[in-house]
């Protein structure tokens, strides 16, 4: 069977399972159905051979098994898988959360932005309408109030007019679409900064929520609520662990109990998975708290800088205040991001709780408490303290690497296998989950790190690690929820993360090999042909021509003084007169005598009445 045919068969199976579940009143997602199909095929007890083509009977058997498991209302295993599917489909990294939020916000504001950038307003009424649309866009984009609130609109309009009066609309309309969008974003940040500054100065801003104060109350409250949920799940996990150990002890072997150990282990998987998810969310909430504290400090410092720049001046250069307004806007956007992120995390916590609904019904507290009488319910920390004196001697294991806190850098950040669960206990205790103690020593085997709950467990696992790794994989095949809980995706090519799963995937998919690679794309494949001297306006061309014509009659002069002498080079440029000439048919020239007249007797006489004689020395014209 080709890959395309196999994908078609799997799609049909998933579709049929979904339809049968829907017909019986249970709506299931394709992602959940796809994983359930893989889980049923992987389970060796169902006797499916993935190396051969599924027959018609195999397909019918597969559909029946999947439908039965999906419709079991009392299955703790199904609850755990549903919890895993929900979490992986709704939880992602902090950066991806914020990127998705911004993308949704931009898509919602796209029609308003497009209406502004595509406007061709000409008349006065059209320009006024466009200006009002810009004000509404700024209010929506900044999130500071509602565009239907008259006070908000007035404050935004006043702030906008101070940096972008209505007379500038003609210049705005002459820009291209990309420049218009860029200017709208800049105006949003500047106007937001102005409004925040005015609110801090007590000059309005009553409609602006104090996000800093809101977060100061919301972050601790959210963290406290999640930690309370986390403590509840941890307490249940400690109780279930103690009860499983008691029922599996030699004194209780062969006795009949009201609560089966298998049910307790399924419940333990459920609460441990819930605990792991809550720990991830608590870590994100702590990051939120740190980010809020950082933003508050930076916002306060920037506000003080702006106040010292403005003081009591009536006019301040835009180059001095605009960067401060933009920075205030960015800090406020950071507060808004933290509010959104905190809301998303709280929502995820709320939706995780229903996946533990069957615990109180199948394992009521009134049935567990009598069984725990006289038993010591130890926490993970108490178990670690009990094995604190145990330690592996590395000299006894020449061919294996053991890591210890005092000899390993970033010891607490090592990517531990099985989410820090002891693999030996999981195999020898038939699926019991016990957290490992890093002080015993961490085994490095094939570039992976394994942790153990006791020295005995560490020695036994180190004696034959490959066998235990294979046994853990076999155990996960029988309990599909362990694949996600123990992070065994690398051992099961067909059981990827739910968020990566697709309905058309084959039952067994080869693992993806990753490698470092880089590509480069030319920024401008076609050479730009921009004539900067081009002018479409004939009046502008006329103005330039007159300017050039006037320059031909001008002279540039430069001079130096005693202060400027030898300090810098001075260069002057003039337009030299053009050499001109004329040509006639006959060349001719003429010369006339130069008049010369000599006056004698003006000097050298002592008498009071001098006698002057005038002599004409001019030569005659005919003299050669």
Coordinates of C-alpha atoms in Angstrom, one line a residue:
X1 CA 0.0 0.0 0.0
X2 CA 1.4 3.4 -1.0
X3 CA 1.7 6.3 1.5
X4 CA -1.2 8.1 -0.2
X5 CA -3.4 5.1 0.1
X6 CA -2.5 4.6 3.7
X7 CA -3.3 8.2 4.5
X8 CA -6.6 7.9 2.8
X9 CA -7.5 4.8 4.9
X10 CA -6.5 6.5 8.1
X11 CA -8.6 9.6 7.3
X12 CA -11.6 7.4 6.6
X13 CA -11.1 5.5 9.9
X14 CA -10.8 8.7 11.8
X15 CA -13.9 10.2 10.1
X16 CA -15.9 7.0 10.8
X17 CA -14.9 6.9 14.5
X18 CA -15.9 10.6 14.8
X19 CA -19.2 10.0 13.2
X20 CA -20.0 7.0 15.4
X21 CA -19.1 8.9 18.6
X22 CA -21.2 11.8 17.4
X23 CA -24.2 9.6 16.7
X24 CA -23.9 8.3 20.3
X25 CA -24.0 11.9 21.7
X26 CA -20.2 12.4 22.2
X27 CA -18.4 15.0 20.1
X28 CA -14.7 14.3 19.8
X29 CA -12.0 16.2 18.0
X30 CA -10.0 14.7 15.1
X31 CA -6.8 15.2 17.0
X32 CA -8.1 13.1 19.9
X33 CA -9.4 10.4 17.6
X34 CA -6.1 10.4 15.7
X35 CA -4.1 9.8 18.8
X36 CA -6.5 7.2 20.1
X37 CA -6.1 5.3 16.8
X38 CA -2.3 5.3 17.3
X39 CA -2.6 4.3 21.0
X40 CA -4.8 1.3 20.1
X41 CA -2.5 0.2 17.4
X42 CA 0.6 0.5 19.6
X43 CA -0.9 -1.5 22.4
X44 CA 0.4 -5.1 22.0
X45 CA -2.6 -6.5 23.7
X46 CA -4.7 -5.5 20.7
X47 CA -2.5 -7.6 18.3
X48 CA -2.2 -5.1 15.4
X49 CA 0.7 -5.6 13.1
X50 CA 1.7 -2.2 11.6
X51 CA 4.1 -3.9 9.1
X52 CA 1.2 -5.3 7.1
X53 CA -1.8 -3.9 5.4
X54 CA -4.9 -3.7 7.6
X55 CA -7.7 -6.0 6.5
X56 CA -11.4 -5.1 6.6
X57 CA -11.7 -7.0 9.9
X58 CA -8.7 -5.2 11.3
X59 CA -10.3 -1.9 10.4
X60 CA -13.7 -2.8 12.0
X61 CA -11.9 -4.0 15.1
X62 CA -9.8 -0.8 15.3
X63 CA -12.9 1.3 15.0
X64 CA -14.8 -0.6 17.7
X65 CA -11.9 -0.4 20.1
X66 CA -11.4 3.3 19.6
X67 CA -15.1 4.1 19.9
X68 CA -15.4 2.0 23.1
X69 CA -12.4 3.8 24.7
X70 CA -13.6 7.2 23.6
X71 CA -17.1 6.7 25.0
X72 CA -16.0 5.2 28.3
X73 CA -17.4 7.8 30.9
X74 CA -15.5 6.3 33.8
X75 CA -12.1 6.1 32.2
X76 CA -9.3 8.0 34.1
X77 CA -7.0 7.1 31.3
X78 CA -9.2 8.9 28.8
X79 CA -9.5 11.9 31.1
X80 CA -5.7 12.2 31.2
X81 CA -5.4 11.9 27.4
X82 CA -8.1 14.6 26.9
X83 CA -6.2 16.8 29.4
X84 CA -3.0 16.3 27.4
X85 CA -4.7 17.0 24.1
X86 CA -6.4 20.2 25.4
X87 CA -3.1 21.5 26.9
X88 CA -1.0 20.9 23.8
X89 CA -3.7 22.4 21.6
X90 CA -4.0 25.6 23.8
X91 CA -0.7 26.1 25.5
X92 CA 2.4 27.5 23.8
X93 CA 5.4 29.6 24.6
X94 CA 5.1 33.1 26.0
X95 CA 6.4 34.6 22.7
X96 CA 3.9 32.7 20.6
X97 CA 1.0 33.6 22.9
X98 CA 1.8 37.3 22.4
X99 CA 2.5 37.0 18.7
X100 CA -0.9 35.4 18.2
X101 CA -2.6 38.0 20.3
X102 CA -1.0 40.8 18.2
X103 CA -1.9 39.0 15.0
X104 CA -5.6 38.8 16.1
X105 CA -5.6 42.4 17.1
X106 CA -4.2 43.5 13.7
X107 CA -6.7 41.4 11.8
X108 CA -9.6 43.0 13.8
X109 CA -8.3 46.5 13.1
X110 CA -7.4 45.8 9.4
X111 CA -10.8 46.9 8.0
X112 CA -10.5 50.3 9.9
X113 CA -6.9 50.8 8.8
X114 CA -7.7 49.9 5.2
X115 CA -10.6 52.3 5.1
X116 CA -8.2 55.1 6.2
X117 CA -5.4 54.2 3.9
X118 CA -7.6 53.7 0.9
X119 CA -9.5 57.0 1.4
X120 CA -9.6 59.6 -1.4
X121 CA -11.1 62.4 0.6
X122 CA -11.4 65.8 -1.3
X123 CA -14.1 67.9 0.2
X124 CA -14.1 69.4 3.6
X125 CA -16.8 67.0 4.9
X126 CA -14.8 64.0 3.7
X127 CA -11.6 65.2 5.3
X128 CA -13.4 65.8 8.6
X129 CA -14.8 62.3 8.4
X130 CA -11.4 60.8 7.7
X131 CA -9.9 62.6 10.7
X132 CA -12.6 61.2 12.9
X133 CA -11.8 57.7 11.6
X134 CA -8.1 58.2 12.4
X135 CA -9.1 59.2 16.0
X136 CA -11.3 56.1 16.3
X137 CA -8.4 53.9 15.0
X138 CA -6.0 55.4 17.5
X139 CA -8.4 54.7 20.4
X140 CA -8.9 51.1 19.3
X141 CA -5.3 50.5 18.6
X142 CA -4.0 51.9 21.9
X143 CA -6.7 50.2 24.0
X144 CA -7.1 53.4 26.1
X145 CA -10.8 53.6 26.4
X146 CA -13.7 53.2 24.0
X147 CA -14.3 55.1 20.8
X148 CA -17.9 55.5 21.9
X149 CA -16.9 57.4 25.0
X150 CA -17.1 61.1 24.4
X151 CA -14.3 62.0 26.9
X152 CA -12.0 59.5 25.4
X153 CA -12.6 60.8 21.9
X154 CA -12.1 64.4 23.1
X155 CA -8.8 63.6 24.8
X156 CA -7.5 61.6 21.8
X157 CA -8.5 64.3 19.3
X158 CA -6.8 67.0 21.4
X159 CA -3.6 64.9 21.6
X160 CA -3.7 64.1 17.9
X161 CA -4.2 67.8 16.9
X162 CA -1.1 68.8 18.8
X163 CA 1.1 66.5 16.6
X164 CA -1.0 66.0 13.5
X165 CA -3.5 68.9 12.8
X166 CA -6.2 68.4 10.3
X167 CA -4.4 70.7 7.8
X168 CA -1.8 67.9 7.4
X169 CA -4.3 65.5 5.9
X170 CA -3.4 66.5 2.4
X171 CA 0.2 65.5 3.0
X172 CA -1.0 62.2 4.5
X173 CA -3.2 61.4 1.5
X174 CA -0.3 62.0 -0.9
X175 CA 1.7 59.1 0.8
X176 CA 1.6 55.6 -0.5
X177 CA -0.2 52.8 1.4
X178 CA 2.8 51.5 3.3
X179 CA 3.9 55.0 4.5
X180 CA 0.3 55.7 5.6
X181 CA 0.3 52.6 7.7
X182 CA 3.7 53.4 9.2
X183 CA 2.5 56.9 10.0
X184 CA -0.6 55.6 11.7
X185 CA 1.4 53.4 13.9
X186 CA 3.7 56.2 14.8
X187 CA 0.8 58.5 15.6
X188 CA -0.8 55.8 17.7
X189 CA 2.4 55.5 19.9
X190 CA 2.9 59.3 20.2
X191 CA -0.8 60.0 21.0
X192 CA -0.8 57.1 23.5
X193 CA 2.3 58.5 25.2
X194 CA 0.7 62.0 25.4
X195 CA -2.4 60.6 27.0
X196 CA -0.5 58.6 29.5
X197 CA 1.6 61.6 30.4
X198 CA -1.5 63.8 30.8
X199 CA -3.0 61.1 33.1
X200 CA 0.1 61.0 35.2
X201 CA 0.0 64.9 35.5
X202 CA -3.7 64.8 36.5
X203 CA -4.9 66.4 33.2
X204 CA -7.4 63.8 32.2
X205 CA -7.2 60.1 31.5
X206 CA -10.1 59.1 33.8
X207 CA -11.2 56.5 31.2
X208 CA -7.7 54.9 31.2
X209 CA -7.5 51.8 33.3
X210 CA -4.5 51.6 35.7
X211 CA -3.0 48.4 34.4
X212 CA -0.1 48.6 36.7
X213 CA -2.3 48.6 39.8
X214 CA -4.6 45.9 38.2
X215 CA -1.6 43.6 37.6
X216 CA -0.2 44.2 41.1
X217 CA -3.4 42.6 42.4
X218 CA -4.1 40.1 39.6
X219 CA -0.6 38.5 39.4
X220 CA -0.4 37.5 43.1
X221 CA -4.0 36.4 43.2
X222 CA -3.6 34.2 40.1
X223 CA -0.3 32.7 41.4
X224 CA -2.0 31.9 44.7
X225 CA -4.9 30.3 43.0
X226 CA -2.7 28.1 40.7
X227 CA -0.4 27.2 43.6
X228 CA -3.5 26.1 45.6
X229 CA -4.6 23.9 42.7
X230 CA -1.0 22.6 42.4
X231 CA -0.9 21.7 46.1
X232 CA -4.2 19.8 45.8
X233 CA -2.9 17.7 43.0
X234 CA 0.4 17.1 44.7
X235 CA -1.4 16.0 47.9
X236 CA -3.5 13.6 45.9
X237 CA -0.4 12.3 44.2
X238 CA 1.3 11.7 47.6
X239 CA -1.8 9.9 48.9
X240 CA -2.1 7.7 45.8
X241 CA 1.6 6.8 45.9
X242 CA 1.5 5.8 49.6
X243 CA -1.7 3.8 49.0
X244 CA -0.2 2.0 46.0
X245 CA 3.0 1.1 48.0
X246 CA 0.8 -0.2 50.8
X247 CA -1.3 -2.4 48.5
X248 CA 1.7 -3.7 46.7
X249 CA 3.5 -4.6 49.9
X250 CA 4.0 -8.2 51.0
X251 CA 1.5 -7.9 53.9
X252 CA -1.3 -7.0 51.5
X253 CA -0.5 -9.3 48.6
X254 CA -3.4 -11.7 47.8
X255 CA -6.0 -9.6 49.8
X256 CA -9.1 -8.2 48.2
X257 CA -9.5 -4.5 48.4
X258 CA -12.3 -2.1 47.5
X259 CA -9.8 -0.1 45.5
X260 CA -7.8 -1.8 42.8
X261 CA -4.1 -0.8 42.4
X262 CA -4.6 -0.4 38.7
X263 CA -7.3 2.2 39.2
X264 CA -5.0 4.0 41.7
X265 CA -2.2 4.1 39.2
X266 CA -4.4 5.6 36.5
X267 CA -5.5 8.2 39.0
X268 CA -1.8 8.8 39.9
X269 CA -1.0 9.4 36.2
X270 CA -3.9 11.9 36.0
X271 CA -2.8 14.0 39.0
X272 CA 0.9 13.9 38.1
X273 CA 0.1 15.1 34.6
X274 CA -2.1 17.9 36.1
X275 CA 0.8 18.8 38.4
X276 CA 3.3 19.0 35.5
X277 CA 1.0 21.3 33.5
X278 CA 0.4 23.6 36.6
X279 CA 4.1 23.8 37.3
X280 CA 4.6 25.1 33.7
X281 CA 1.9 27.7 34.1
X282 CA 3.2 28.8 37.5
X283 CA 6.6 29.3 35.9
X284 CA 4.9 31.5 33.3
X285 CA 3.0 33.5 35.9
X286 CA 6.3 34.1 37.8
X287 CA 7.8 35.4 34.6
X288 CA 4.8 37.7 34.2
X289 CA 5.4 39.1 37.7
X290 CA 9.1 39.7 36.9
X291 CA 8.2 41.4 33.7
X292 CA 5.5 43.6 35.4
X293 CA 8.0 44.7 38.0
X294 CA 10.6 45.6 35.3
X295 CA 8.0 47.6 33.3
X296 CA 6.9 49.5 36.3
X297 CA 10.5 50.6 37.1
X298 CA 11.2 51.6 33.4
X299 CA 7.8 53.4 33.1
X300 CA 8.4 55.4 36.3
X301 CA 12.0 56.4 35.2
X302 CA 10.8 57.4 31.7
X303 CA 8.0 59.5 33.1
X304 CA 10.4 61.4 35.4
X305 CA 12.7 62.0 32.4
X306 CA 9.8 63.4 30.4
X307 CA 8.7 65.7 33.2
X308 CA 12.2 67.1 33.6
X309 CA 12.3 67.7 29.9
X310 CA 8.9 69.4 29.7
X311 CA 8.8 71.1 33.1
X312 CA 6.8 74.4 32.7
X313 CA 7.7 75.0 29.0
X314 CA 5.0 76.0 26.7
X315 CA 6.8 74.6 23.6
X316 CA 9.3 71.7 23.5
X317 CA 11.1 70.4 20.3
X318 CA 9.5 67.3 19.0
X319 CA 12.9 65.6 18.8
X320 CA 13.2 65.7 22.6
X321 CA 9.7 64.6 23.6
X322 CA 8.6 62.2 20.8
X323 CA 11.0 59.4 21.8
X324 CA 9.7 59.6 25.4
X325 CA 6.1 59.4 24.2
X326 CA 6.9 56.3 22.1
X327 CA 8.7 54.7 25.0
X328 CA 5.7 55.2 27.3
X329 CA 3.5 53.6 24.6
X330 CA 5.8 50.6 24.4
X331 CA 5.8 50.1 28.2
X332 CA 2.0 50.4 28.2
X333 CA 1.8 47.8 25.4
X334 CA 3.9 45.6 27.6
X335 CA 1.4 45.9 30.5
X336 CA -1.4 45.1 28.1
X337 CA 0.5 42.0 26.9
X338 CA 0.9 40.8 30.5
X339 CA -2.8 41.2 31.1
X340 CA -3.7 39.2 28.1
X341 CA -1.1 36.5 28.9
X342 CA -2.4 36.3 32.5
X343 CA -5.9 35.9 31.3
X344 CA -5.0 33.1 28.9
X345 CA -3.1 31.2 31.6
X346 CA -5.9 31.5 34.1
X347 CA -8.3 30.3 31.4
X348 CA -6.2 27.2 30.7
X349 CA -6.0 26.4 34.5
X350 CA -9.8 26.7 34.7
X351 CA -10.3 24.3 31.8
X352 CA -7.8 21.7 33.1
X353 CA -9.9 21.2 36.3
X354 CA -12.8 19.3 34.7
X355 CA -10.4 16.5 33.5
X356 CA -10.2 15.4 37.1
X357 CA -13.9 15.1 37.6
X358 CA -13.9 11.3 37.8
X359 CA -11.4 11.2 40.6
X360 CA -13.9 12.2 43.3
X361 CA -16.4 9.8 42.0
X362 CA -14.2 6.7 41.4
X363 CA -11.9 7.4 44.3
X364 CA -13.9 9.2 47.0
X365 CA -11.9 10.6 49.9
X366 CA -14.0 8.7 52.4
X367 CA -12.8 5.4 50.9
X368 CA -9.1 6.5 50.8
X369 CA -8.7 7.9 54.3
X370 CA -9.4 4.6 56.2
X371 CA -6.8 2.8 54.0
X372 CA -4.2 5.4 54.9
X373 CA -4.7 5.2 58.6
X374 CA -1.4 4.5 60.2
X375 CA 0.5 5.1 56.9
X376 CA 3.1 7.8 56.4
X377 CA 2.2 9.9 53.4
X378 CA 5.5 11.4 52.3
X379 CA 6.0 14.2 49.9
X380 CA 8.6 14.2 47.2
X381 CA 10.9 16.5 49.3
X382 CA 10.6 14.1 52.3
X383 CA 11.5 11.1 50.1
X384 CA 14.6 13.0 48.8
X385 CA 15.7 13.8 52.3
X386 CA 15.3 10.1 53.2
X387 CA 17.8 9.1 50.4
X388 CA 20.1 12.1 50.9
X389 CA 22.8 9.9 52.3
X390 CA 22.8 7.5 49.4
X391 CA 25.3 8.3 46.6
X392 CA 26.8 6.4 43.7
X393 CA 30.5 5.8 43.7
X394 CA 31.7 6.7 40.2
X395 CA 34.8 4.6 40.5
X396 CA 32.7 1.4 40.4
X397 CA 31.4 2.3 37.0
X398 CA 34.4 2.8 34.7
X399 CA 32.4 2.7 31.4
X400 CA 29.6 5.0 32.5
X401 CA 29.3 8.7 33.2
X402 CA 27.8 9.9 36.5
X403 CA 27.0 13.6 37.1
X404 CA 26.9 15.2 40.5
X405 CA 25.9 18.8 41.6
X406 CA 29.4 19.8 42.7
X407 CA 31.1 18.6 39.5
X408 CA 28.6 19.7 36.8
X409 CA 27.9 23.2 35.6
X410 CA 24.1 23.9 35.2
X411 CA 23.3 20.7 37.0
X412 CA 19.8 21.8 37.8
X413 CA 19.1 22.5 34.1
X414 CA 19.9 19.1 32.7
X415 CA 17.1 17.6 30.5
X416 CA 16.1 14.6 32.6
X417 CA 14.4 11.7 31.0
X418 CA 10.9 10.7 32.0
X419 CA 10.3 14.2 33.4
X420 CA 12.4 13.4 36.5
X421 CA 10.7 10.1 37.2
X422 CA 12.7 7.0 38.3
X423 CA 12.6 4.5 35.4
X424 CA 13.6 1.5 37.5
X425 CA 10.7 2.0 39.9
X426 CA 8.3 2.4 36.9
X427 CA 9.3 -1.0 35.6
X428 CA 9.8 -3.0 38.9
X429 CA 6.7 -1.5 40.6
X430 CA 4.4 -2.0 37.6
X431 CA 4.0 1.6 36.7
X432 CA 4.5 3.4 40.0
X433 CA 5.8 7.0 39.6
X434 CA 8.4 8.1 42.0
X435 CA 10.4 11.3 41.6
X436 CA 14.2 10.9 41.4
X437 CA 16.8 12.3 43.8
X438 CA 19.6 14.2 41.9
X439 CA 22.0 14.0 44.8
X440 CA 22.3 10.2 44.3
X441 CA 23.8 10.8 40.9
X442 CA 22.5 11.3 37.4
X443 CA 23.4 8.6 34.8
X444 CA 24.5 9.8 31.3
X445 CA 23.7 7.1 28.8
X446 CA 23.7 7.7 25.1
X447 CA 23.6 11.5 25.5
X448 CA 20.5 11.2 27.8
X449 CA 20.2 11.8 31.5
X450 CA 18.5 9.4 33.9
X451 CA 17.6 10.0 37.6
X452 CA 16.7 7.5 40.3
X453 CA 14.8 7.4 43.6
X454 CA 17.4 5.3 45.5
X455 CA 20.9 4.0 45.1
X456 CA 19.6 0.5 44.6
X457 CA 17.5 1.6 41.7
X458 CA 20.4 3.5 40.2
X459 CA 22.7 0.5 40.4
X460 CA 20.1 -1.9 39.0
X461 CA 19.3 0.5 36.1
X462 CA 23.0 1.1 35.3
X463 CA 23.7 -2.6 35.1
X464 CA 21.4 -2.9 32.0
X465 CA 20.0 0.5 30.9
X466 CA 18.9 -0.5 27.4
X467 CA 16.7 -3.3 28.8
X468 CA 15.0 -1.0 31.2
X469 CA 14.5 1.7 28.5
X470 CA 12.8 -0.9 26.3
X471 CA 10.6 -2.1 29.2
X472 CA 9.5 1.4 29.9
X473 CA 8.5 1.8 26.2
X474 CA 6.5 -1.4 26.4
X475 CA 4.8 -0.1 29.5
X476 CA 3.9 3.2 27.7
X477 CA 2.4 1.2 24.9
X478 CA -0.1 -0.3 27.3
X479 CA -0.8 3.1 29.0
X480 CA -0.9 5.7 26.2
X481 CA -1.1 8.6 28.6
X482 CA 2.5 7.8 29.8
X483 CA 3.9 8.8 26.3
X484 CA 3.1 12.4 27.0
X485 CA 3.5 12.3 30.8
X486 CA 7.0 10.8 30.6
X487 CA 7.9 12.6 27.3
X488 CA 8.6 9.5 25.3
X489 CA 7.9 10.9 21.9
X490 CA 11.4 10.2 20.7
X491 CA 10.8 6.5 21.3
X492 CA 7.5 6.4 19.5
X493 CA 7.7 7.9 16.0
X494 CA 4.0 7.6 15.5
X495 CA 3.1 9.3 18.8
X496 CA 4.1 12.9 18.3
X497 CA 2.9 15.9 20.3
X498 CA -0.9 16.4 19.9
X499 CA -0.3 19.9 18.6
X500 CA 1.8 18.4 15.8
X501 CA -0.5 15.5 15.0
X502 CA -2.6 15.6 11.8
X503 CA -5.5 13.4 10.9
X504 CA -3.7 12.3 7.7
X505 CA -0.6 11.0 9.4
X506 CA 0.2 7.3 9.0
X507 CA 0.2 4.9 11.9
X508 CA 4.0 4.8 11.9
X509 CA 5.8 7.8 10.8
X510 CA 9.6 7.9 10.5
X511 CA 11.3 10.4 12.9
X512 CA 12.4 13.7 11.4
X513 CA 16.2 14.2 11.2
X514 CA 17.1 17.8 12.1
X515 CA 20.1 19.7 10.8
X516 CA 21.5 23.2 10.9
X517 CA 21.1 25.0 7.6
X518 CA 21.0 28.6 6.3
X519 CA 19.7 30.3 3.2
X520 CA 20.2 33.7 1.8
X521 CA 17.7 35.7 -0.4
X522 CA 18.6 38.7 -2.4
X523 CA 16.9 41.8 -1.2
X524 CA 16.6 43.4 -4.6
X525 CA 16.8 41.1 -7.5
X526 CA 16.1 43.8 -10.1
X527 CA 18.2 46.9 -9.9
X528 CA 16.2 49.9 -8.9
X529 CA 15.8 52.7 -11.5
X530 CA 14.9 55.8 -9.5
X531 CA 15.5 59.1 -11.1
X532 CA 15.7 61.5 -8.2
X533 CA 15.8 64.5 -10.4
X534 CA 12.5 63.7 -12.0
X535 CA 9.7 66.3 -11.5
X536 CA 6.2 65.9 -12.7
X537 CA 5.2 69.5 -11.8
X538 CA 5.9 71.9 -14.6
X539 CA 5.9 74.9 -12.2
X540 CA 8.6 73.2 -10.2
X541 CA 10.6 72.7 -13.4
X542 CA 10.1 76.4 -14.2
X543 CA 11.3 77.4 -10.7
X544 CA 14.5 75.4 -11.1
X545 CA 15.2 76.8 -14.5
X546 CA 14.9 80.4 -13.2
X547 CA 17.2 79.5 -10.4
X548 CA 19.8 78.2 -12.7
X549 CA 19.5 81.2 -15.0
X550 CA 20.0 83.6 -12.1
X551 CA 23.0 81.7 -10.9
X552 CA 24.9 82.5 -14.1
X553 CA 25.0 86.2 -13.2
X554 CA 26.1 85.5 -9.6
X555 CA 29.6 85.3 -8.1
X556 CA 30.5 83.3 -5.0
X557 CA 33.0 85.0 -2.7
X558 CA 34.7 83.8 0.4
X559 CA 37.0 85.4 2.9
X560 CA 39.0 84.6 6.0
X561 CA 39.6 86.4 9.2
X562 CA 42.3 86.1 11.8
X563 CA 40.1 83.7 13.8
X564 CA 39.2 81.5 10.9
X565 CA 42.6 81.6 9.2
X566 CA 44.1 78.1 8.8
X567 CA 41.2 76.4 10.5
X568 CA 39.5 75.0 7.6
X569 CA 39.7 74.9 3.8
X570 CA 37.6 77.5 2.0
X571 CA 36.6 76.9 -1.6
X572 CA 34.7 79.2 -3.9
X573 CA 33.2 78.6 -7.3
X574 CA 32.2 81.1 -9.9
X575 CA 30.7 80.8 -13.3
X576 CA 33.4 82.2 -15.7
X577 CA 32.3 84.4 -18.6
X578 CA 31.9 82.4 -21.8
X579 CA 34.3 83.2 -24.6
X580 CA 32.4 84.7 -27.6
X581 CA 33.4 85.5 -31.1
X582 CA 31.9 86.6 -34.4
X583 CA 33.0 86.1 -38.0
X584 CA 32.4 88.3 -41.1
X585 CA 33.2 87.9 -44.7
X586 CA 36.1 90.6 -44.6
X587 CA 38.6 91.2 -41.9
X588 CA 39.5 94.8 -41.4
X589 CA 41.1 97.0 -38.8
X590 CA 41.7 100.8 -38.4
X591 CA 44.0 102.9 -36.2
X592 CA 44.0 106.6 -35.5
X593 CA 46.7 108.7 -33.9
X594 CA 46.5 109.1 -30.2
X595 CA 45.9 112.8 -29.1
X596 CA 48.9 114.1 -27.2
X597 CA 49.0 117.7 -25.8
X598 CA 51.9 119.1 -23.7
X599 CA 51.6 121.9 -21.3
X600 CA 54.8 123.8 -20.6
X601 CA 55.5 126.4 -18.0
X602 CA 53.5 124.9 -15.1
X603 CA 56.5 124.3 -12.9
X604 CA 59.8 126.0 -12.1
X605 CA 58.7 129.7 -12.2
X606 CA 59.0 131.9 -9.1
X607 CA 56.7 134.6 -10.4
X608 CA 53.2 134.9 -9.1
X609 CA 51.7 134.8 -12.6
X610 CA 53.0 131.8 -14.4
X611 CA 53.1 131.7 -18.2
X612 CA 51.8 128.4 -19.7
X613 CA 52.4 127.3 -23.3
X614 CA 50.2 124.6 -24.8
X615 CA 51.9 122.4 -27.5
X616 CA 49.9 120.0 -29.7
X617 CA 52.1 116.9 -30.3
X618 CA 49.4 114.8 -32.0
X619 CA 50.7 113.3 -35.3
X620 CA 48.9 113.8 -38.5
X621 CA 46.6 111.1 -39.7
X622 CA 48.5 110.6 -42.9
X623 CA 51.8 110.1 -41.2
X624 CA 53.0 106.6 -41.4

